[in-house]
Coordinates of C-alpha atoms in Angstrom, one line a residue:
M279 CA 154.7 79.6 116.1
P280 CA 151.8 82.4 115.6
P281 CA 151.7 85.7 117.7
S282 CA 149.5 85.0 120.7
L283 CA 146.5 87.2 121.1
S284 CA 145.5 88.7 124.0
T285 CA 141.7 87.8 125.6
D286 CA 140.0 91.0 123.3
E287 CA 142.2 90.3 120.1
A288 CA 140.5 86.7 120.4
R289 CA 137.3 88.2 121.1
A290 CA 137.3 90.5 118.1
L291 CA 138.5 88.0 116.0
L292 CA 135.8 85.4 117.1
E293 CA 133.1 88.0 116.9
W294 CA 134.6 88.6 113.5
H295 CA 134.4 85.1 112.3
I296 CA 130.9 85.1 112.9
A297 CA 129.8 88.3 111.5
M298 CA 131.5 86.9 108.2
G299 CA 129.4 83.3 108.6
V300 CA 132.1 80.8 110.0
D301 CA 130.5 78.7 112.9
V302 CA 132.6 75.9 112.3
A303 CA 136.7 75.2 112.5
L304 CA 138.3 73.1 110.4
E305 CA 139.8 69.8 111.3
D306 CA 142.5 67.0 110.1
D307 CA 139.8 64.7 109.1
P308 CA 137.2 66.1 106.0
Q309 CA 133.6 66.6 107.2
D310 CA 130.3 65.9 105.3
R311 CA 128.8 69.4 106.7
Y312 CA 126.2 69.2 103.8
A313 CA 125.2 66.1 105.8
E314 CA 125.2 66.8 109.3
T315 CA 123.0 70.3 108.2
A316 CA 120.4 67.8 106.7
A317 CA 120.8 65.9 109.9
R318 CA 120.0 69.0 112.3
A319 CA 116.9 70.1 110.3
A320 CA 115.6 66.8 110.2
A321 CA 115.7 66.9 113.8
A322 CA 114.2 70.1 114.5
R323 CA 111.3 69.7 112.3
P324 CA 108.4 68.9 113.7
A325 CA 105.9 66.2 112.3
R326 CA 103.8 66.4 109.8
A327 CA 100.4 65.2 109.1
P328 CA 100.5 62.3 106.5
E329 CA 98.6 64.1 104.0
L330 CA 101.8 66.8 104.1
D331 CA 103.8 63.4 103.5
R332 CA 102.1 62.5 100.5
A333 CA 102.0 66.5 99.1
A334 CA 105.9 65.9 99.6
D335 CA 106.0 62.7 98.1
R336 CA 104.4 64.1 94.9
R337 CA 106.8 66.5 93.7
P338 CA 109.8 65.6 91.7
P339 CA 112.5 64.8 93.2
A340 CA 115.5 68.1 94.0
S341 CA 117.7 67.9 90.5
P342 CA 120.8 69.7 90.5
A343 CA 119.7 71.1 87.3
A344 CA 117.3 73.4 88.9
L345 CA 120.9 75.5 90.7
L346 CA 121.7 75.7 86.7
A347 CA 118.7 77.1 85.4
G348 CA 118.1 80.4 84.3
P349 CA 116.4 83.2 86.0
G350 CA 113.3 83.1 84.0
E351 CA 113.1 79.9 84.4
T352 CA 113.8 79.4 88.7
A353 CA 111.1 82.1 88.9
A354 CA 108.4 80.1 87.0
A355 CA 109.5 77.2 88.8
A356 CA 108.8 79.2 92.3
R357 CA 105.5 80.8 91.3
E358 CA 103.9 77.3 90.0
A359 CA 105.6 75.7 93.0
A360 CA 104.0 78.5 95.1
A361 CA 100.3 78.6 93.6
S362 CA 100.0 74.8 94.6
A363 CA 100.1 75.4 98.3
A364 CA 96.4 75.2 99.6
T365 CA 97.7 75.7 103.2
L366 CA 100.5 77.0 104.9
D367 CA 101.7 74.0 105.9
E368 CA 101.7 72.4 102.6
L369 CA 103.8 75.9 101.6
R370 CA 105.8 75.6 103.8
A371 CA 106.4 71.3 103.1
I372 CA 107.0 72.9 98.8
L373 CA 109.3 75.4 99.8
E374 CA 111.2 73.2 102.0
A375 CA 111.7 70.7 98.9
F376 CA 112.7 73.7 96.5
D377 CA 115.4 73.9 95.5
G378 CA 116.0 76.9 92.4
C379 CA 117.8 79.2 95.5
P380 CA 121.1 78.6 95.4
L381 CA 120.6 80.3 98.9
K382 CA 119.4 76.7 100.6
A383 CA 122.6 75.1 99.4
T384 CA 123.9 77.5 102.2
A385 CA 121.7 77.8 104.9
S386 CA 121.4 75.6 107.8
R387 CA 117.6 75.3 107.5
T388 CA 114.3 77.4 106.0
V389 CA 113.3 80.3 108.4
F390 CA 109.2 79.8 107.6
A391 CA 107.5 82.2 109.6
D392 CA 106.8 82.6 113.4
G393 CA 103.6 83.9 115.3
T394 CA 99.9 83.0 114.8
P395 CA 99.1 82.2 111.4
G396 CA 95.4 84.4 110.7
A397 CA 96.9 87.2 112.9
R398 CA 95.3 90.1 111.9
L399 CA 99.0 91.9 111.1
M400 CA 101.8 90.4 109.6
L401 CA 105.0 91.9 109.5
V402 CA 107.5 91.2 106.7
G403 CA 111.2 91.2 107.0
E404 CA 114.1 90.6 103.9
A405 CA 116.2 87.3 105.1
P406 CA 117.5 85.7 108.0
G407 CA 120.6 86.2 109.8
R408 CA 122.5 84.0 111.4
E409 CA 120.8 83.8 115.1
E410 CA 117.5 83.1 112.7
D411 CA 119.4 81.0 111.0
L412 CA 120.5 78.8 113.8
S413 CA 116.8 78.9 115.2
G414 CA 114.4 78.2 112.5
L415 CA 112.5 81.7 113.5
P416 CA 112.5 84.9 112.2
F417 CA 113.9 87.7 114.0
V418 CA 115.1 85.9 117.3
G419 CA 118.3 88.1 117.4
R420 CA 118.9 91.5 119.0
S421 CA 116.6 93.0 116.2
G422 CA 114.6 90.3 117.3
Q423 CA 114.4 91.6 120.1
L424 CA 113.9 95.1 119.6
L425 CA 110.6 93.9 117.6
D426 CA 109.3 92.7 120.8
R427 CA 109.4 95.3 122.8
M428 CA 107.9 97.4 119.7
L429 CA 105.2 95.1 119.5
A430 CA 105.0 95.3 123.3
A431 CA 104.2 99.2 123.0
I432 CA 101.0 99.1 120.9
G433 CA 100.0 95.4 123.0
L434 CA 100.9 93.0 121.0
D435 CA 103.3 90.2 121.0
R436 CA 104.0 87.6 118.9
S437 CA 101.1 85.6 119.8
S438 CA 98.8 88.6 118.3
V439 CA 100.9 88.4 115.0
Y440 CA 102.7 86.8 112.2
I441 CA 106.1 87.4 110.5
A442 CA 107.7 86.1 108.0
N443 CA 110.7 87.1 105.7
V444 CA 110.6 87.5 101.8
I445 CA 113.9 85.4 101.4
P446 CA 113.6 82.1 103.7
W447 CA 117.5 81.0 103.9
R448 CA 119.9 83.1 105.5
P449 CA 122.6 84.9 102.8
P450 CA 126.3 83.3 103.5
G451 CA 127.9 85.9 106.1
N452 CA 124.0 88.2 106.1
R453 CA 125.1 89.6 102.6
T454 CA 122.5 91.4 100.7
P455 CA 120.4 89.1 98.7
T456 CA 121.1 89.3 94.8
P457 CA 117.8 91.1 92.4
Q458 CA 117.6 86.9 91.1
E459 CA 117.3 85.0 95.1
T460 CA 114.8 88.0 95.6
E461 CA 112.6 87.6 92.6
T462 CA 113.2 83.7 93.1
C463 CA 111.4 83.8 96.8
L464 CA 109.0 86.2 96.1
P465 CA 106.3 84.6 94.9
F466 CA 106.6 81.7 97.9
V467 CA 105.9 84.8 100.3
R468 CA 103.2 86.4 97.9
R469 CA 101.4 83.4 98.6
Q470 CA 102.8 83.4 102.5
I471 CA 100.6 86.7 102.5
E472 CA 97.5 85.0 100.8
L473 CA 96.9 82.1 102.8
A474 CA 97.9 84.5 105.8
R475 CA 95.2 86.9 105.1
P476 CA 96.3 89.9 107.0
D477 CA 94.0 92.4 107.7
V478 CA 97.3 95.0 107.9
L479 CA 100.5 94.1 106.2
V480 CA 104.3 96.1 107.6
A481 CA 106.9 96.0 105.4
L482 CA 110.3 95.7 108.0
G483 CA 113.0 97.6 105.8
G484 CA 113.6 99.3 102.8
A485 CA 114.5 95.8 100.9
S486 CA 111.1 94.3 102.1
A487 CA 109.1 97.0 101.0
Q488 CA 110.7 97.7 97.9
S489 CA 110.2 94.0 96.9
L490 CA 106.8 93.3 98.3
F491 CA 105.4 96.8 97.1
R492 CA 107.8 97.7 93.9
A493 CA 108.4 100.6 95.8
K494 CA 111.2 103.1 94.3
E495 CA 111.8 105.8 97.2
G496 CA 113.7 105.1 100.0
I497 CA 112.7 104.1 103.6
L498 CA 113.0 107.3 104.9
K499 CA 110.1 108.6 102.5
L500 CA 108.5 105.7 102.1
R501 CA 107.5 104.8 105.8
G502 CA 104.8 105.9 107.3
R503 CA 102.0 106.2 103.9
W504 CA 99.8 103.9 103.6
L505 CA 99.6 101.7 100.6
E506 CA 97.3 99.0 99.5
H507 CA 98.9 95.5 98.7
E508 CA 96.7 93.6 96.2
V509 CA 96.9 89.7 96.5
G510 CA 95.1 87.1 95.5
G511 CA 92.3 89.7 94.6
R512 CA 92.3 90.8 98.4
R513 CA 93.5 94.4 99.1
I514 CA 95.1 95.2 101.4
K515 CA 95.9 98.1 103.9
A516 CA 100.3 98.1 104.2
M517 CA 102.9 100.1 105.4
A518 CA 106.9 100.3 105.7
T519 CA 107.9 101.0 108.1
L520 CA 112.4 101.4 109.3
H521 CA 113.9 97.9 110.2
P522 CA 114.4 96.9 114.0
A523 CA 118.1 96.6 112.7
Y524 CA 118.3 100.0 111.4
L525 CA 117.0 101.3 114.7
L526 CA 120.2 99.3 116.7
R527 CA 122.2 101.6 114.5
S528 CA 120.4 104.6 114.4
P529 CA 118.9 105.1 117.4
A530 CA 116.9 108.4 117.2
Q531 CA 114.8 107.2 114.7
K532 CA 112.7 105.3 116.9
K533 CA 110.4 108.5 117.3
L534 CA 109.4 108.0 113.2
V535 CA 109.0 104.1 114.5
W536 CA 106.1 105.2 117.1
R537 CA 104.4 107.3 114.5
D538 CA 104.3 104.3 112.6
L539 CA 103.4 101.8 115.4
K540 CA 100.8 104.2 116.6
A541 CA 99.3 104.7 113.0
I542 CA 99.1 100.5 112.9
R543 CA 97.5 100.1 116.2
K544 CA 95.0 102.5 115.1
A545 CA 94.6 100.6 111.9
L546 CA 93.4 97.4 114.0
E547 CA 91.4 99.3 115.9
S548 CA 89.5 100.9 113.0
E549 CA 88.6 97.1 111.9
G550 CA 87.2 95.2 115.0
G551 CA 90.4 95.3 116.4

Protein backbone atom coordinates (compact mmCIF):
# COMPACT_ATOMS: atom_id res chain seq x y z
CA MET A 1 0.00 0.00 0.00
CA PRO A 2 1.22 3.55 -0.67
CA PRO A 3 2.27 5.46 2.44
CA SER A 4 -0.51 7.51 4.01
CA LEU A 5 -0.27 11.30 3.88
CA SER A 6 -0.96 13.76 6.61
CA THR A 7 -3.68 16.36 6.05
CA ASP A 8 -1.09 19.06 5.31
CA GLU A 9 0.80 16.78 2.92
CA ALA A 10 -2.37 15.81 1.10
CA ARG A 11 -3.42 19.46 0.79
CA ALA A 12 0.00 20.46 -0.53
CA LEU A 13 -0.09 17.62 -3.09
CA LEU A 14 -3.57 18.61 -4.24
CA GLU A 15 -2.57 22.28 -4.61
CA TRP A 16 0.48 21.22 -6.63
CA HIS A 17 -1.67 19.17 -9.01
CA ILE A 18 -4.10 22.07 -9.45
CA ALA A 19 -1.24 24.47 -10.19
CA MET A 20 0.04 22.02 -12.84
CA GLY A 21 -3.35 22.05 -14.57
CA VAL A 22 -4.70 18.70 -13.33
CA ASP A 23 -8.43 19.10 -12.77
CA VAL A 24 -9.75 15.55 -13.14
CA ALA A 25 -8.90 12.18 -11.57
CA LEU A 26 -8.37 8.97 -13.55
CA GLU A 27 -11.10 6.36 -13.40
CA ASP A 28 -11.24 2.68 -14.26
CA ASP A 29 -13.50 3.28 -17.26
CA PRO A 30 -12.34 5.59 -20.10
CA GLN A 31 -14.03 8.98 -20.31
CA ASP A 32 -14.29 11.30 -23.32
CA ARG A 33 -13.14 14.53 -21.66
CA TYR A 34 -13.26 16.44 -24.93
CA ALA A 35 -16.97 15.69 -25.23
CA GLU A 36 -17.52 16.76 -21.61
CA THR A 37 -15.65 20.01 -22.23
CA ALA A 38 -17.71 20.73 -25.33
CA ALA A 39 -20.94 20.06 -23.43
CA ARG A 40 -19.92 22.37 -20.58
CA ALA A 41 -18.93 25.11 -22.99
CA ALA A 42 -22.22 24.79 -24.88
CA ALA A 43 -24.22 24.96 -21.66
CA ALA A 44 -22.32 28.03 -20.44
CA ARG A 45 -22.42 29.87 -23.74
CA PRO A 46 -25.14 32.55 -23.88
CA ALA A 47 -27.73 32.38 -26.62
CA ARG A 48 -26.65 34.23 -29.75
CA ALA A 49 -28.66 36.22 -32.20
CA PRO A 50 -29.76 34.30 -35.33
CA GLU A 51 -27.56 36.48 -37.55
CA LEU A 52 -24.48 35.36 -35.61
CA ASP A 53 -25.42 31.72 -36.11
CA ARG A 54 -25.80 32.40 -39.83
CA ALA A 55 -22.35 34.02 -39.83
CA ALA A 56 -20.94 30.92 -38.16
CA ASP A 57 -22.64 28.70 -40.76
CA ARG A 58 -20.82 30.57 -43.53
CA ARG A 59 -17.42 29.60 -42.12
CA PRO A 60 -15.83 26.33 -43.27
CA PRO A 61 -15.94 23.51 -40.71
CA ALA A 62 -12.92 23.00 -38.48
CA SER A 63 -10.31 20.69 -39.92
CA PRO A 64 -7.51 18.74 -38.22
CA ALA A 65 -5.25 20.15 -40.95
CA ALA A 66 -5.60 23.56 -39.33
CA LEU A 67 -3.54 22.36 -36.39
CA LEU A 68 -0.82 21.10 -38.75
CA ALA A 69 -0.44 24.35 -40.69
CA GLY A 70 2.83 26.25 -40.52
CA PRO A 71 3.26 29.48 -38.51
CA GLY A 72 2.83 31.69 -41.56
CA GLU A 73 -0.35 29.93 -42.62
CA THR A 74 -1.99 30.06 -39.20
CA ALA A 75 -1.07 33.73 -38.70
CA ALA A 76 -2.47 34.59 -42.14
CA ALA A 77 -5.65 32.64 -41.41
CA ALA A 78 -6.01 34.45 -38.09
CA ARG A 79 -5.59 37.86 -39.73
CA GLU A 80 -8.18 37.04 -42.35
CA ALA A 81 -10.64 35.65 -39.81
CA ALA A 82 -10.23 38.59 -37.42
CA ALA A 83 -10.60 41.17 -40.17
CA SER A 84 -13.94 39.66 -41.24
CA ALA A 85 -15.61 40.53 -37.91
CA ALA A 86 -17.78 43.64 -38.04
CA THR A 87 -18.77 43.58 -34.36
CA LEU A 88 -17.39 42.23 -31.08
CA ASP A 89 -20.11 39.56 -31.03
CA GLU A 90 -19.07 38.40 -34.49
CA LEU A 91 -15.41 38.41 -33.43
CA ARG A 92 -16.24 36.20 -30.48
CA ALA A 93 -18.15 33.76 -32.68
CA ILE A 94 -15.30 33.65 -35.18
CA LEU A 95 -12.74 33.11 -32.41
CA GLU A 96 -14.76 30.24 -30.92
CA ALA A 97 -14.82 28.56 -34.34
CA PHE A 98 -11.13 29.15 -35.08
CA ASP A 99 -8.95 26.03 -34.77
CA GLY A 100 -5.59 27.42 -35.81
CA CYS A 101 -4.18 27.63 -32.28
CA PRO A 102 -3.46 24.34 -30.45
CA LEU A 103 -4.20 25.94 -27.07
CA LYS A 104 -7.90 25.77 -27.87
CA ALA A 105 -7.79 21.96 -27.83
CA THR A 106 -6.62 21.82 -24.20
CA ALA A 107 -8.64 24.73 -22.78
CA SER A 108 -12.11 24.35 -21.28
CA ARG A 109 -13.50 27.37 -23.08
CA THR A 110 -12.67 30.61 -24.87
CA VAL A 111 -12.05 33.51 -22.48
CA PHE A 112 -13.09 36.49 -24.58
CA ALA A 113 -13.72 39.55 -22.40
CA ASP A 114 -15.37 41.08 -19.36
CA GLY A 115 -16.65 44.53 -18.56
CA THR A 116 -18.45 46.91 -20.90
CA PRO A 117 -17.69 47.04 -24.64
CA GLY A 118 -17.13 50.63 -25.66
CA ALA A 119 -15.71 51.63 -22.26
CA ARG A 120 -13.10 54.38 -22.47
CA LEU A 121 -10.47 52.25 -20.69
CA MET A 122 -9.42 48.83 -22.00
CA LEU A 123 -7.08 46.50 -20.08
CA VAL A 124 -5.27 43.61 -21.76
CA GLY A 125 -3.44 40.81 -19.96
CA GLU A 126 -1.50 37.88 -21.38
CA ALA A 127 -3.56 34.69 -21.01
CA PRO A 128 -6.22 33.06 -18.80
CA GLY A 129 -5.34 31.02 -15.74
CA ARG A 130 -7.19 28.11 -14.16
CA GLU A 131 -10.00 30.18 -12.61
CA GLU A 132 -10.49 32.11 -15.84
CA ASP A 133 -10.58 28.89 -17.86
CA LEU A 134 -13.33 27.53 -15.61
CA SER A 135 -15.42 30.71 -15.53
CA GLY A 136 -14.89 31.94 -19.09
CA LEU A 137 -14.02 35.45 -17.83
CA PRO A 138 -10.62 37.17 -17.59
CA PHE A 139 -9.06 38.14 -14.26
CA VAL A 140 -11.34 36.38 -11.78
CA GLY A 141 -8.76 34.67 -9.55
CA ARG A 142 -6.50 36.31 -6.96
CA SER A 143 -5.00 38.55 -9.65
CA GLY A 144 -8.49 39.60 -10.69
CA GLN A 145 -9.45 40.45 -7.13
CA LEU A 146 -6.39 42.68 -6.86
CA LEU A 147 -7.21 44.24 -10.24
CA ASP A 148 -10.69 45.08 -8.95
CA ARG A 149 -9.11 46.86 -5.97
CA MET A 150 -6.70 48.71 -8.27
CA LEU A 151 -9.61 49.97 -10.37
CA ALA A 152 -11.60 50.94 -7.28
CA ALA A 153 -8.64 53.05 -6.12
CA ILE A 154 -9.25 55.40 -9.07
CA GLY A 155 -13.04 55.25 -8.94
CA LEU A 156 -13.61 52.53 -11.55
CA ASP A 157 -15.02 49.01 -11.60
CA ARG A 158 -15.61 46.29 -14.17
CA SER A 159 -18.74 47.96 -15.47
CA SER A 160 -16.72 51.03 -16.46
CA VAL A 161 -13.82 49.23 -18.22
CA TYR A 162 -13.32 46.51 -20.82
CA ILE A 163 -10.94 43.62 -20.06
CA ALA A 164 -9.38 41.06 -22.41
CA ASN A 165 -6.24 38.97 -22.96
CA VAL A 166 -3.80 38.59 -25.83
CA ILE A 167 -4.35 34.80 -25.63
CA PRO A 168 -8.00 33.72 -25.19
CA TRP A 169 -7.23 30.10 -24.19
CA ARG A 170 -5.44 28.88 -21.08
CA PRO A 171 -2.01 27.36 -21.77
CA PRO A 172 -1.70 23.93 -20.09
CA GLY A 173 -0.37 24.27 -16.56
CA ASN A 174 -0.30 28.06 -17.00
CA ARG A 175 2.89 27.75 -19.02
CA THR A 176 4.18 30.69 -21.07
CA PRO A 177 2.57 30.81 -24.54
CA THR A 178 4.95 30.08 -27.39
CA PRO A 179 5.81 32.85 -29.88
CA GLN A 180 3.75 31.04 -32.53
CA GLU A 181 0.71 30.84 -30.25
CA THR A 182 1.00 34.54 -29.46
CA GLU A 183 1.36 35.55 -33.11
CA THR A 184 -1.65 33.43 -34.04
CA CYS A 185 -3.85 35.06 -31.40
CA LEU A 186 -2.57 38.62 -31.85
CA PRO A 187 -4.80 39.56 -34.83
CA PHE A 188 -7.88 38.75 -32.76
CA VAL A 189 -7.01 41.00 -29.82
CA ARG A 190 -5.95 43.78 -32.20
CA ARG A 191 -9.32 43.59 -33.91
CA GLN A 192 -10.95 43.46 -30.47
CA ILE A 193 -9.21 46.71 -29.55
CA GLU A 194 -10.23 48.24 -32.86
CA LEU A 195 -13.90 47.30 -32.41
CA ALA A 196 -13.99 48.26 -28.70
CA ARG A 197 -12.58 51.73 -29.55
CA PRO A 198 -11.15 52.65 -26.12
CA ASP A 199 -9.62 56.06 -25.48
CA VAL A 200 -6.93 54.58 -23.22
CA LEU A 201 -5.32 51.15 -23.59
CA VAL A 202 -3.37 49.55 -20.72
CA ALA A 203 -1.21 46.45 -21.11
CA LEU A 204 -1.03 44.47 -17.88
CA GLY A 205 2.43 42.95 -17.60
CA GLY A 206 5.51 42.68 -19.77
CA ALA A 207 4.24 39.86 -21.99
CA SER A 208 1.13 41.80 -22.99
CA ALA A 209 3.14 44.99 -23.57
CA GLN A 210 5.72 43.22 -25.71
CA SER A 211 2.99 41.60 -27.81
CA LEU A 212 0.78 44.68 -28.28
CA PHE A 213 3.44 47.38 -28.50
CA ARG A 214 6.33 45.32 -29.89
CA ALA A 215 8.31 46.64 -26.93
CA LYS A 216 11.84 45.39 -26.31
CA GLU A 217 12.35 46.80 -22.81
CA GLY A 218 11.46 44.95 -19.64
CA ILE A 219 8.27 45.95 -17.88
CA LEU A 220 10.03 47.86 -15.09
CA LYS A 221 11.61 50.18 -17.70
CA LEU A 222 8.55 50.36 -19.92
CA ARG A 223 5.82 50.91 -17.33
CA GLY A 224 4.44 54.35 -16.62
CA ARG A 225 5.34 55.82 -20.03
CA TRP A 226 2.66 57.02 -22.40
CA LEU A 227 2.80 55.42 -25.84
CA GLU A 228 0.68 55.68 -28.96
CA HIS A 229 -0.99 52.51 -30.17
CA GLU A 230 -2.26 52.69 -33.73
CA VAL A 231 -5.06 50.33 -34.70
CA GLY A 232 -7.60 50.65 -37.49
CA GLY A 233 -6.35 54.11 -38.40
CA ARG A 234 -6.82 55.40 -34.83
CA ARG A 235 -4.09 56.44 -32.43
CA ILE A 236 -4.86 55.43 -28.84
CA LYS A 237 -3.08 56.58 -25.70
CA ALA A 238 -1.43 53.50 -24.29
CA MET A 239 0.57 52.51 -21.23
CA ALA A 240 2.03 49.37 -19.72
CA THR A 241 1.90 48.67 -16.01
CA LEU A 242 2.76 45.76 -13.74
CA HIS A 243 0.59 42.67 -13.80
CA PRO A 244 -1.48 42.04 -10.65
CA ALA A 245 0.10 38.58 -10.36
CA TYR A 246 3.52 40.22 -10.15
CA LEU A 247 2.26 42.52 -7.42
CA LEU A 248 1.05 39.53 -5.40
CA ARG A 249 4.61 38.23 -5.47
CA SER A 250 6.25 41.65 -5.04
CA PRO A 251 3.87 43.85 -3.02
CA ALA A 252 6.54 46.53 -2.54
CA GLN A 253 6.09 47.44 -6.23
CA LYS A 254 2.50 48.54 -5.68
CA LYS A 255 3.76 52.09 -5.27
CA LEU A 256 4.82 52.07 -8.93
CA VAL A 257 1.39 50.90 -10.07
CA TRP A 258 -0.27 53.57 -7.95
CA ARG A 259 1.63 56.20 -9.97
CA ASP A 260 0.47 54.55 -13.18
CA LEU A 261 -3.13 54.41 -11.99
CA LYS A 262 -3.13 58.10 -11.14
CA ALA A 263 -1.74 58.89 -14.60
CA ILE A 264 -4.46 56.77 -16.20
CA ARG A 265 -7.17 58.51 -14.18
CA LYS A 266 -5.76 61.91 -15.19
CA ALA A 267 -5.71 60.88 -18.86
CA LEU A 268 -9.34 59.79 -18.71
CA GLU A 269 -10.32 63.06 -17.07
CA SER A 270 -8.38 65.16 -19.59
CA GLU A 271 -10.16 63.37 -22.40
CA GLY A 272 -13.53 64.28 -20.92
CA GLY A 273 -14.01 61.32 -18.53
